[in-house]
Coordinates of C-alpha atoms and ligand atoms in Angstrom, one line a residue:
X1 CA 21.3 -192.0 -4.1
X2 CA 21.7 -188.2 -3.5
X3 CA 21.5 -186.1 -6.6
X4 CA 23.1 -182.8 -7.5
X5 CA 22.1 -179.8 -9.6
X6 CA 25.7 -179.5 -11.0
X7 CA 27.4 -182.6 -12.2
X8 CA 31.0 -182.6 -13.6
X9 CA 31.9 -185.7 -15.6
X10 CA 35.6 -186.3 -16.3
X11 CA 37.5 -189.5 -16.9
X12 CA 39.7 -188.8 -13.9
X13 CA 38.6 -187.9 -10.4
X14 CA 40.7 -185.2 -8.7
X15 CA 42.4 -187.7 -6.5
X16 CA 44.6 -190.7 -6.9
X17 CA 45.3 -193.4 -4.4
X18 CA 48.9 -193.8 -3.4
X19 CA 50.7 -195.7 -0.7
X20 CA 51.9 -193.8 2.3
X21 CA 55.4 -194.5 3.7
X22 CA 53.8 -196.6 6.5
X23 CA 52.0 -198.7 3.9
X24 CA 48.5 -197.2 4.4
X25 CA 46.4 -196.1 1.4
X26 CA 46.2 -192.3 1.1
X27 CA 44.7 -190.0 -1.5
X28 CA 46.5 -187.2 -3.3
X29 CA 45.6 -184.7 -6.0
X30 CA 46.3 -186.3 -9.4
X31 CA 48.8 -184.5 -11.6
X32 CA 47.4 -183.2 -14.9
X33 CA 45.8 -180.0 -16.3
X34 CA 42.2 -181.0 -16.1
X35 CA 42.3 -181.7 -12.4
X36 CA 44.4 -178.6 -11.7
X37 CA 41.8 -176.5 -13.4
X38 CA 38.6 -177.9 -12.0
X39 CA 39.7 -178.9 -8.5
X40 CA 40.1 -175.3 -7.1
X41 CA 36.9 -174.2 -8.9
X42 CA 34.7 -176.9 -7.4
X43 CA 36.2 -177.3 -4.0
X44 CA 33.5 -175.0 -2.4
X45 CA 30.7 -175.7 -4.8
X46 CA 28.0 -178.2 -4.1
X47 CA 28.4 -180.6 -6.9
X48 CA 29.0 -184.3 -7.9
X49 CA 32.1 -185.3 -9.8
X50 CA 31.6 -188.5 -11.8
X51 CA 34.9 -190.1 -12.8
X52 CA 37.4 -193.0 -12.5
X53 CA 39.5 -193.3 -9.4
X54 CA 42.5 -194.9 -11.2
X55 CA 43.2 -198.7 -10.9
X56 CA 40.9 -201.5 -12.1
X57 CA 38.2 -203.6 -10.5
X58 CA 35.2 -202.5 -8.4
X59 CA 34.8 -198.8 -7.8
X60 CA 36.1 -197.7 -4.4
X61 CA 33.8 -195.6 -2.3
X62 CA 35.5 -192.2 -1.9
X63 CA 34.8 -189.5 0.8
X64 CA 33.5 -186.1 -0.3
X65 CA 36.1 -183.5 -1.0
X66 CA 34.9 -180.3 0.5
X67 CA 31.4 -179.9 -0.9
X68 CA 32.0 -182.2 -3.9
X69 CA 30.6 -185.7 -3.9
X70 CA 32.7 -188.3 -5.6
X71 CA 30.8 -190.8 -7.8
X72 CA 33.3 -193.4 -9.0
X73 CA 32.9 -195.3 -12.3
X74 CA 34.7 -198.6 -12.3
X75 CA 37.0 -199.7 -15.2
X76 CA 37.8 -203.4 -15.6
X77 CA 41.3 -204.5 -16.7
X78 CA 40.0 -204.7 -20.3
X79 CA 38.3 -201.3 -20.1
X80 CA 41.6 -199.8 -18.8
X81 CA 43.6 -201.3 -21.6
X82 CA 41.1 -200.7 -24.5
X83 CA 39.4 -197.5 -23.5
X84 CA 41.9 -195.6 -21.4
X85 CA 45.2 -196.8 -22.8
X86 CA 43.8 -197.7 -26.2
X87 CA 41.2 -195.5 -27.8
X88 CA 41.7 -192.5 -25.5
X89 CA 45.5 -192.4 -25.2
X90 CA 46.8 -194.3 -28.3
X91 CA 44.2 -193.2 -30.8
X92 CA 42.7 -189.8 -29.9
X93 CA 45.6 -188.3 -27.8
X94 CA 48.3 -188.6 -30.6
X95 CA 45.8 -187.8 -33.3
X96 CA 44.6 -184.6 -31.6
X97 CA 48.3 -183.5 -30.9
X98 CA 49.3 -183.2 -34.6
X99 CA 50.0 -187.0 -34.8
X100 CA 53.4 -186.3 -33.4
X101 CA 53.3 -190.1 -32.6
X102 CA 51.4 -192.4 -34.9
X103 CA 47.7 -192.9 -33.8
X104 CA 46.6 -196.5 -33.8
X105 CA 43.1 -197.7 -34.8
X106 CA 41.6 -201.0 -33.5
X107 CA 38.0 -202.0 -33.6
X108 CA 38.1 -203.5 -30.2
X109 CA 39.2 -200.2 -28.7
X110 CA 36.3 -198.4 -30.3
X111 CA 33.9 -201.0 -28.7
X112 CA 35.4 -200.3 -25.3
X113 CA 35.2 -196.5 -25.8
X114 CA 31.4 -196.9 -26.5
X115 CA 30.9 -199.2 -23.6
X116 CA 32.7 -197.0 -21.1
X117 CA 31.1 -193.8 -22.4
X118 CA 27.7 -195.5 -21.9
X119 CA 28.6 -196.4 -18.3
X120 CA 29.6 -192.8 -17.6
X121 CA 26.4 -191.6 -19.2
X122 CA 24.3 -193.9 -17.0
X123 CA 26.2 -192.9 -13.8
X124 CA 25.7 -189.3 -14.7
X125 CA 22.0 -189.7 -15.4
X126 CA 21.6 -191.2 -11.9
X127 CA 23.6 -188.5 -10.2
X128 CA 21.8 -185.5 -11.8
X129 CA 18.7 -183.8 -10.4
X130 CA 15.8 -182.9 -12.7
X131 CA 16.9 -180.0 -14.9
X132 CA 20.5 -180.2 -13.6
X133 CA 23.6 -178.8 -15.4
X134 CA 26.0 -181.4 -16.5
X135 CA 29.5 -180.5 -17.6
X136 CA 31.3 -183.2 -19.5
X137 CA 35.1 -182.9 -19.9
X138 CA 37.7 -184.0 -22.4
X139 CA 38.5 -186.5 -25.1
X140 CA 37.8 -189.7 -23.1
X141 CA 34.1 -188.9 -23.1
X142 CA 33.1 -187.5 -26.4
X143 CA 30.1 -189.8 -26.8
X144 CA 28.6 -188.9 -23.3
X145 CA 26.7 -185.8 -24.4
X146 CA 24.7 -187.7 -27.0
X147 CA 24.1 -190.7 -24.8
X148 CA 23.1 -188.6 -21.9
X149 CA 20.6 -186.5 -24.0
X150 CA 18.9 -189.8 -24.9
X151 CA 18.7 -190.9 -21.3
X152 CA 17.8 -187.4 -19.8
X153 CA 16.5 -184.8 -22.2
X154 CA 15.7 -182.5 -19.3
X155 CA 19.4 -181.8 -18.6
X156 CA 21.4 -178.8 -19.7
X157 CA 24.6 -180.4 -21.1
X158 CA 28.0 -178.7 -21.7
X159 CA 31.1 -180.3 -23.2
X160 CA 34.6 -178.9 -22.9
X161 CA 37.7 -180.3 -24.7
X162 CA 40.9 -179.6 -22.8
X163 CA 43.2 -180.8 -25.7
X164 CA 43.5 -179.4 -29.2
X165 CA 40.9 -180.3 -31.8
X166 CA 42.8 -181.2 -35.0
X167 CA 42.4 -179.9 -38.5
X168 CA 40.0 -181.8 -40.8
X169 CA 42.8 -183.5 -42.7
X170 CA 44.0 -185.3 -39.5
X171 CA 40.5 -185.9 -38.0
X172 CA 39.3 -187.5 -41.2
X173 CA 41.7 -190.5 -40.5
X174 CA 39.4 -191.6 -37.7
X175 CA 37.4 -194.7 -38.8
X176 CA 34.4 -193.7 -36.5
X177 CA 34.6 -189.9 -37.1
X178 CA 30.9 -189.4 -37.7
X179 CA 29.9 -191.1 -34.5
X180 CA 32.4 -189.0 -32.5
X181 CA 31.1 -185.7 -33.9
X182 CA 27.5 -186.7 -33.3
X183 CA 28.3 -187.7 -29.7
X184 CA 29.7 -184.2 -29.0
X185 CA 26.7 -182.6 -30.7
X186 CA 24.5 -184.0 -27.9
X187 CA 25.7 -181.0 -25.9
X188 CA 24.1 -177.5 -25.8
X189 CA 27.5 -175.8 -25.8
X190 CA 30.8 -177.2 -26.9
X191 CA 33.9 -175.4 -25.6
X192 CA 37.4 -175.5 -27.0
X193 CA 40.7 -173.9 -25.9
X194 CA 41.1 -171.9 -29.1
X195 CA 39.0 -170.4 -31.8
X196 CA 40.9 -172.4 -34.4
X197 CA 39.6 -175.6 -32.8
X198 CA 36.0 -174.4 -33.0
X199 CA 36.6 -173.6 -36.6
X200 CA 38.1 -177.1 -37.3
X201 CA 35.0 -178.7 -35.6
X202 CA 32.5 -176.6 -37.6
X203 CA 34.2 -177.5 -40.9
X204 CA 34.2 -181.2 -40.0
X205 CA 30.5 -181.2 -39.0
X206 CA 29.6 -179.5 -42.3
X207 CA 31.7 -181.9 -44.3
X208 CA 31.1 -185.2 -42.5
X209 CA 27.5 -184.8 -41.2
X210 CA 26.4 -182.2 -43.8
X211 CA 24.8 -180.0 -41.1
X212 CA 24.6 -176.2 -41.3
X213 CA 27.6 -175.0 -39.3
X214 CA 29.4 -171.7 -38.5
X215 CA 32.2 -171.2 -36.0
X216 CA 29.5 -170.2 -33.5
X217 CA 26.4 -172.3 -34.2
X218 CA 25.4 -175.7 -35.5
X219 CA 21.9 -176.8 -36.4
X220 CA 21.1 -180.3 -35.3
X221 CA 17.6 -181.7 -35.7
X222 CA 15.4 -179.1 -34.1
X223 CA 18.2 -177.7 -31.8
X224 CA 21.0 -175.2 -32.0
X225 CA 24.4 -176.3 -30.6
X226 CA 26.7 -173.4 -29.7
X227 CA 30.5 -173.7 -30.0
X228 CA 33.3 -171.4 -29.1
X229 CA 36.7 -170.8 -27.5
X230 CA 37.1 -170.6 -23.7
X231 CA 40.8 -170.8 -22.8
X232 CA 41.1 -172.6 -19.5
X233 CA 43.1 -171.1 -16.6
X234 CA 44.4 -171.5 -13.1
X235 CA 43.5 -170.2 -9.6
X236 CA 46.0 -167.3 -10.0
X237 CA 45.4 -165.8 -6.6
X238 CA 45.9 -169.1 -4.9
X239 CA 49.2 -169.8 -6.6
X240 CA 50.4 -166.2 -5.9
X241 CA 49.5 -166.5 -2.2
X242 CA 51.2 -169.9 -2.0
X243 CA 54.4 -168.5 -3.6
X244 CA 54.4 -165.6 -1.1
X245 CA 54.1 -167.8 1.9
X246 CA 57.1 -167.5 4.2
X247 CA 57.7 -171.2 4.3
X248 CA 57.6 -171.4 0.5
X249 CA 60.0 -168.5 0.2
X250 CA 62.4 -170.2 2.7
X251 CA 62.1 -173.5 0.8
X252 CA 63.0 -171.7 -2.4
X253 CA 66.1 -170.2 -0.8
X254 CA 67.1 -173.6 0.5
X255 CA 66.5 -175.2 -2.9
X256 CA 68.7 -172.6 -4.6
X257 CA 71.4 -173.2 -2.0
X258 CA 71.2 -177.0 -2.5
X259 CA 71.5 -176.5 -6.3
X260 CA 74.9 -174.8 -5.6
X261 CA 73.8 -171.2 -5.7
X262 CA 74.2 -171.1 -9.5
X263 CA 73.9 -167.9 -11.5
X264 CA 70.9 -169.3 -13.4
X265 CA 68.3 -171.9 -12.7
X266 CA 66.3 -173.3 -15.6
X267 CA 63.2 -175.3 -14.7
X268 CA 60.9 -177.6 -16.7
X269 CA 57.8 -179.4 -15.2
X270 CA 56.0 -181.9 -17.4
X271 CA 54.0 -185.0 -17.4
X272 CA 56.3 -187.5 -19.1
X273 CA 54.6 -187.2 -22.5
X274 CA 55.9 -187.1 -26.1
X275 CA 53.8 -184.0 -26.7
X276 CA 55.9 -182.0 -24.2
X277 CA 59.0 -181.7 -26.4
X278 CA 61.3 -183.0 -23.6
X279 CA 63.8 -184.7 -26.0
X280 CA 64.1 -181.6 -28.2
X281 CA 64.7 -179.4 -25.1
X282 CA 67.4 -181.8 -23.8
X283 CA 69.1 -181.7 -27.2
X284 CA 69.1 -177.9 -27.3
X285 CA 70.6 -177.8 -23.8
X286 CA 73.2 -180.4 -24.6
X287 CA 74.4 -178.4 -27.7
X288 CA 74.6 -175.2 -25.6
X289 CA 76.7 -177.1 -23.1
X290 CA 78.9 -178.5 -25.8
X291 CA 79.5 -175.1 -27.5
X292 CA 80.3 -173.5 -24.1
X293 CA 77.4 -171.0 -24.3
X294 CA 76.1 -172.5 -21.1
X295 CA 78.5 -173.7 -18.3
X296 CA 77.6 -176.2 -15.6
X297 CA 78.8 -174.2 -12.6
X298 CA 76.9 -171.1 -13.7
X299 CA 73.7 -172.7 -14.9
X300 CA 71.6 -175.7 -13.8
X301 CA 68.6 -177.3 -15.4
X302 CA 66.0 -178.9 -13.2
X303 CA 63.7 -181.3 -15.2
X304 CA 60.7 -182.6 -13.4
X305 CA 59.0 -185.3 -15.4
X306 CA 56.3 -187.2 -13.6
X307 CA 55.6 -190.6 -15.2
X308 CA 52.3 -190.9 -17.0
X309 CA 50.3 -193.6 -18.8
X310 CA 53.2 -195.9 -18.0
X311 CA 52.0 -199.1 -19.7
X312 CA 51.6 -197.5 -23.1
X313 CA 54.6 -198.4 -25.3
X314 CA 55.2 -194.9 -26.7
X315 CA 55.4 -193.6 -23.1
X316 CA 57.8 -196.3 -22.1
X317 CA 60.0 -195.6 -25.1
X318 CA 60.0 -191.9 -24.3
X319 CA 61.0 -192.4 -20.7
X320 CA 63.9 -194.7 -21.7
X321 CA 65.1 -192.2 -24.2
X322 CA 64.9 -189.3 -21.8
X323 CA 66.6 -191.1 -19.1
X324 CA 69.4 -192.3 -21.4
X325 CA 69.9 -188.7 -22.6
X326 CA 69.9 -187.2 -19.1
X327 CA 72.5 -189.8 -18.1
X328 CA 74.6 -189.0 -21.1
X329 CA 74.5 -185.3 -20.6
X330 CA 75.4 -185.6 -16.9
X331 CA 78.1 -188.1 -17.7
X332 CA 79.6 -185.8 -20.3
X333 CA 79.2 -182.3 -18.8
X334 CA 78.6 -182.8 -15.0
X335 CA 81.2 -182.7 -12.3
X336 CA 81.3 -184.4 -9.0
X337 CA 78.5 -182.9 -6.9
X338 CA 77.5 -180.7 -9.9
X339 CA 75.2 -182.4 -12.4
X340 CA 74.2 -180.5 -15.5
X341 CA 70.6 -181.7 -15.1
X342 CA 68.7 -182.4 -11.9
X343 CA 66.1 -185.0 -13.0
X344 CA 63.1 -185.7 -10.8
X345 CA 60.2 -188.0 -11.5
X346 CA 58.2 -187.6 -8.3
X347 CA 54.8 -186.0 -7.9
X348 CA 55.1 -182.9 -5.7
X349 CA 52.6 -181.1 -3.5
X350 CA 51.6 -177.6 -4.5
X351 CA 53.9 -175.8 -2.0
X352 CA 56.9 -177.7 -3.4
X353 CA 55.9 -176.8 -6.9
X354 CA 55.5 -173.1 -5.9
X355 CA 59.0 -173.2 -4.4
X356 CA 60.4 -174.6 -7.6
X357 CA 58.7 -171.9 -9.6
X358 CA 60.2 -169.3 -7.3
X359 CA 63.7 -170.7 -7.8
X360 CA 63.5 -170.7 -11.6
X361 CA 65.1 -167.8 -13.4
X362 CA 63.9 -169.3 -16.6
X363 CA 60.9 -171.6 -17.0
X364 CA 61.2 -173.7 -20.2
X365 CA 57.8 -174.8 -21.5
X366 CA 58.3 -176.1 -25.0
X367 CA 55.6 -178.7 -26.0
X368 CA 55.3 -179.7 -29.6
X369 CA 51.5 -179.3 -29.2
X370 CA 49.5 -178.6 -26.1
X371 CA 45.8 -177.6 -25.6
X372 CA 46.8 -175.0 -23.1
X373 CA 49.7 -175.8 -20.7
X374 CA 48.8 -174.7 -17.2
X375 CA 52.4 -175.1 -15.9
X376 CA 53.3 -172.0 -17.9
X377 CA 50.5 -170.1 -16.2
X378 CA 51.4 -171.4 -12.7
X379 CA 55.0 -170.2 -13.2
X380 CA 53.8 -166.7 -14.1
X381 CA 51.3 -166.6 -11.2
X382 CA 54.1 -167.6 -8.8
X383 CA 56.5 -164.8 -9.9
X384 CA 55.0 -162.3 -7.5
X385 CA 58.0 -160.0 -7.7
X386 CA 57.8 -159.7 -11.5
X387 CA 61.1 -161.5 -12.1
X388 CA 61.8 -164.5 -14.3
X389 CA 61.6 -165.3 -18.0
X390 CA 59.1 -167.7 -19.6
X391 CA 60.4 -169.6 -22.6
X392 CA 57.2 -170.8 -24.3
X393 CA 56.4 -172.9 -27.3
X394 CA 54.3 -171.3 -30.0
X395 CA 52.3 -174.5 -30.1
X396 CA 51.0 -174.3 -26.6
X397 CA 47.5 -172.8 -26.3
X398 CA 48.8 -170.5 -23.6
X399 CA 51.1 -168.8 -26.1
X400 CA 48.1 -166.9 -27.6
X401 CA 47.5 -165.3 -24.1
X402 CA 51.1 -164.8 -23.1
X403 CA 52.8 -163.0 -26.0
X404 CA 55.3 -161.4 -23.6
X405 CA 56.9 -164.8 -23.1
X406 CA 60.0 -165.7 -25.2
X407 CA 58.2 -167.6 -27.9
X408 CA 59.9 -170.5 -29.7
X409 CA 59.3 -173.1 -32.3
X410 CA 60.5 -176.3 -30.5
X411 CA 61.1 -178.1 -33.8
X412 CA 63.6 -175.5 -34.7
X413 CA 66.7 -176.5 -32.7
X414 CA 68.7 -173.3 -33.5
X415 CA 65.6 -171.2 -32.6
X416 CA 65.2 -173.1 -29.4
X417 CA 68.8 -172.6 -28.4
X418 CA 68.6 -168.9 -29.2
X419 CA 65.4 -168.5 -27.3
X420 CA 66.9 -170.2 -24.2
X421 CA 70.0 -167.9 -24.4
X422 CA 67.8 -164.8 -24.8
X423 CA 65.8 -165.8 -21.8
X424 CA 68.9 -166.6 -19.8
X425 CA 70.6 -163.3 -20.7
X426 CA 67.5 -161.1 -20.6
X427 CA 68.0 -157.6 -19.1
X428 CA 65.9 -157.1 -15.9
X429 CA 64.5 -153.9 -17.5
X430 CA 63.0 -156.2 -20.2
X431 CA 62.0 -159.0 -17.9
X432 CA 59.9 -157.0 -15.4
X433 CA 57.4 -155.4 -17.8
X434 CA 56.9 -158.7 -19.6
X435 CA 56.2 -160.6 -16.4
X436 CA 54.0 -157.9 -15.0
X437 CA 51.8 -157.9 -18.1
X438 CA 51.5 -161.7 -18.1
X439 CA 50.6 -161.7 -14.3
X440 CA 48.0 -159.0 -14.8
X441 CA 46.4 -161.0 -17.7
X442 CA 46.2 -164.1 -15.5
X443 CA 44.7 -162.2 -12.6
X444 CA 41.9 -161.0 -14.9
X445 CA 41.6 -164.3 -16.7
X446 CA 41.7 -166.9 -13.9
X447 CA 39.8 -170.2 -13.5
X448 CA 36.7 -168.5 -12.1
X449 CA 36.6 -166.1 -15.1
X450 CA 36.8 -169.2 -17.3
X451 CA 33.9 -170.9 -15.5
X452 CA 31.9 -167.8 -15.5
X453 CA 32.3 -167.2 -19.2
X454 CA 31.5 -170.9 -20.0
X455 CA 28.5 -171.3 -17.7
X456 CA 27.0 -168.0 -18.8
X457 CA 27.3 -169.0 -22.4
X458 CA 25.8 -172.4 -21.6
X459 CA 22.8 -170.6 -20.1
X460 CA 22.7 -167.7 -22.6
X461 CA 23.5 -165.3 -19.8
X462 CA 21.0 -166.8 -17.4
X463 CA 21.1 -168.1 -13.9
X464 CA 23.6 -171.0 -14.1
X465 CA 26.3 -168.9 -12.4
X466 CA 24.5 -169.3 -9.1
X467 CA 25.8 -172.9 -9.1
X468 CA 29.3 -171.6 -8.4
X469 CA 30.2 -170.8 -4.8
X470 CA 31.3 -167.1 -4.5
X471 CA 34.8 -167.8 -3.3
X472 CA 37.3 -170.2 -4.9
Ligands
ADP1 P1 48.8 -181.7 -18.9 O1 47.4 -181.3 -18.7 O2 49.1 -182.2 -20.3 O3 49.4 -182.6 -17.9 P2 49.4 -179.0 -18.0 O4 50.6 -178.2 -18.0 O5 48.2 -178.2 -18.5 O6 49.7 -180.3 -18.8 O7 49.0 -179.4 -16.5 C1 49.9 -180.2 -15.7 C2 49.4 -180.0 -14.3 O8 50.0 -181.1 -13.5 C3 49.9 -178.7 -13.6 O9 48.9 -178.2 -12.8 C4 51.1 -179.1 -12.8 O10 51.3 -178.3 -11.7 C5 50.8 -180.5 -12.5 N1 52.0 -181.3 -12.3 C6 52.9 -181.5 -13.3 N2 54.0 -182.2 -12.8 C7 53.7 -182.4 -11.5 C8 54.4 -183.1 -10.4 N3 55.6 -183.7 -10.6 N4 53.8 -183.1 -9.2 C9 52.6 -182.6 -9.1 N5 51.9 -181.9 -10.0 C10 52.4 -181.9 -11.2
G6P2 C1 45.6 -183.9 -19.8 C2 44.2 -184.4 -20.2 C3 43.4 -184.8 -19.0 C4 44.2 -185.8 -18.2 C5 45.6 -185.3 -17.8 C6 46.4 -186.4 -17.1 O1 45.5 -182.8 -19.0 O2 43.6 -183.3 -20.9 O3 42.2 -185.3 -19.3 O4 43.5 -186.1 -17.0 O5 46.3 -185.0 -19.0 O6 46.5 -187.6 -17.8 P1 45.9 -188.9 -17.2 O7 46.0 -189.9 -18.3 O8 46.8 -189.3 -16.1 O9 44.5 -188.7 -16.7

């Protein structure tokens, strides 16, 4: 087996299998923030990506993507149910997102989590060269740093959490909280999206494990584990270039025409997830239609909601409720050929997403809690002419970096309605400087800046940066 000096470990590989119209199997980039962040970064970098290809049963053998070797880890039907759908997405995901849905705790799920983490650690140990850098990603794999350190003490191990890390009073609910914290502490550097998350982690380590901990350093046995905030980003230049491409500009014009050339287009793009605040947003929109503040002929809402984690009950309930509400709103306020909401559940390629971003006068990103939210950043990057208003939840990690957005509390229905109206009615003299400031911020703080700052911290300013290819 060929080995690499840089190994990224993430539950999901950057590609999903899907069936082409002619019935053949084809691969496409999987929707989701982690893949969107890491895929452009690694495309030109010699590395191995250890992950799951979706589906159950034996691991398919995948072709390399650019310079990245794919090392698949298989999940059985039981692993899929108890690790992926269970511990990862029905225990940790809701717990880490403010418990906006009730987390569930089952001993069988914890056993599967340990088993699958062990399998990932073993696959990584095989794929890593002597002294390699290993970068473990996200909440599915919190035990991997500790397991890997036991197998391969020669490795330099980083861990990055893409989702929020909750305050102690929530995390303390977890029956196996000490083991999870210990697993993460196998890393040399633990990265979070926000400083508050690093603070929460340090407090928990001090309380649960009784280790000396500050918001920057934790003493574990004879090692020091560093922790800190590294807000993830996007390939800003790539999205800007895509949005400026003549075919994308033409597609955006066509879309606007097909939408009936309305005065205002509002866009939302989410995975169908209860953390995204889709129901609250629909309620706000419905009330604005009912009160006449928004009129169907003048304004359209395009809601893209790609299905996610479809067998998990909470996701099924959400989808049913969203679809019922969209149907109700269209039935009540739409006209023939003029729906109030254009509702799309398909995955789109990057060019189609860029065209949608170009068409949107207002982008509504209103999650109840979100580690970062890259959709908000993609929208800003695509607004190359400095037009467009971003309506953004205070509870998205990106709000800390984009204060020029129209910030709202999505739990406050009146505030949400007012924010939407302010964004819709904004004076261009106000919109342009806001958008310019946000775009400039994202050009300075793009995905490569994120990787540079993380990897140089992992190496204490040393030579790890040479692992990254010079162009993204
Ligand atoms: P999350 O990580 O929770 O899914 P983010 O907003 O951080 O949320 O990232 C979502 C990513 O998935 C973005 O890069 C976005 O472009 C992509 N995405 C969302 N919806 C679709 C879709 N319908 N088709 C293709 N990509 C999508
Ligand atoms: C979020 C998580 C990622 C995950 C993505 C898509 O971005 O942080 O780890 O890959 O959602 O979710 P999925 O369950 O389809 O992998």
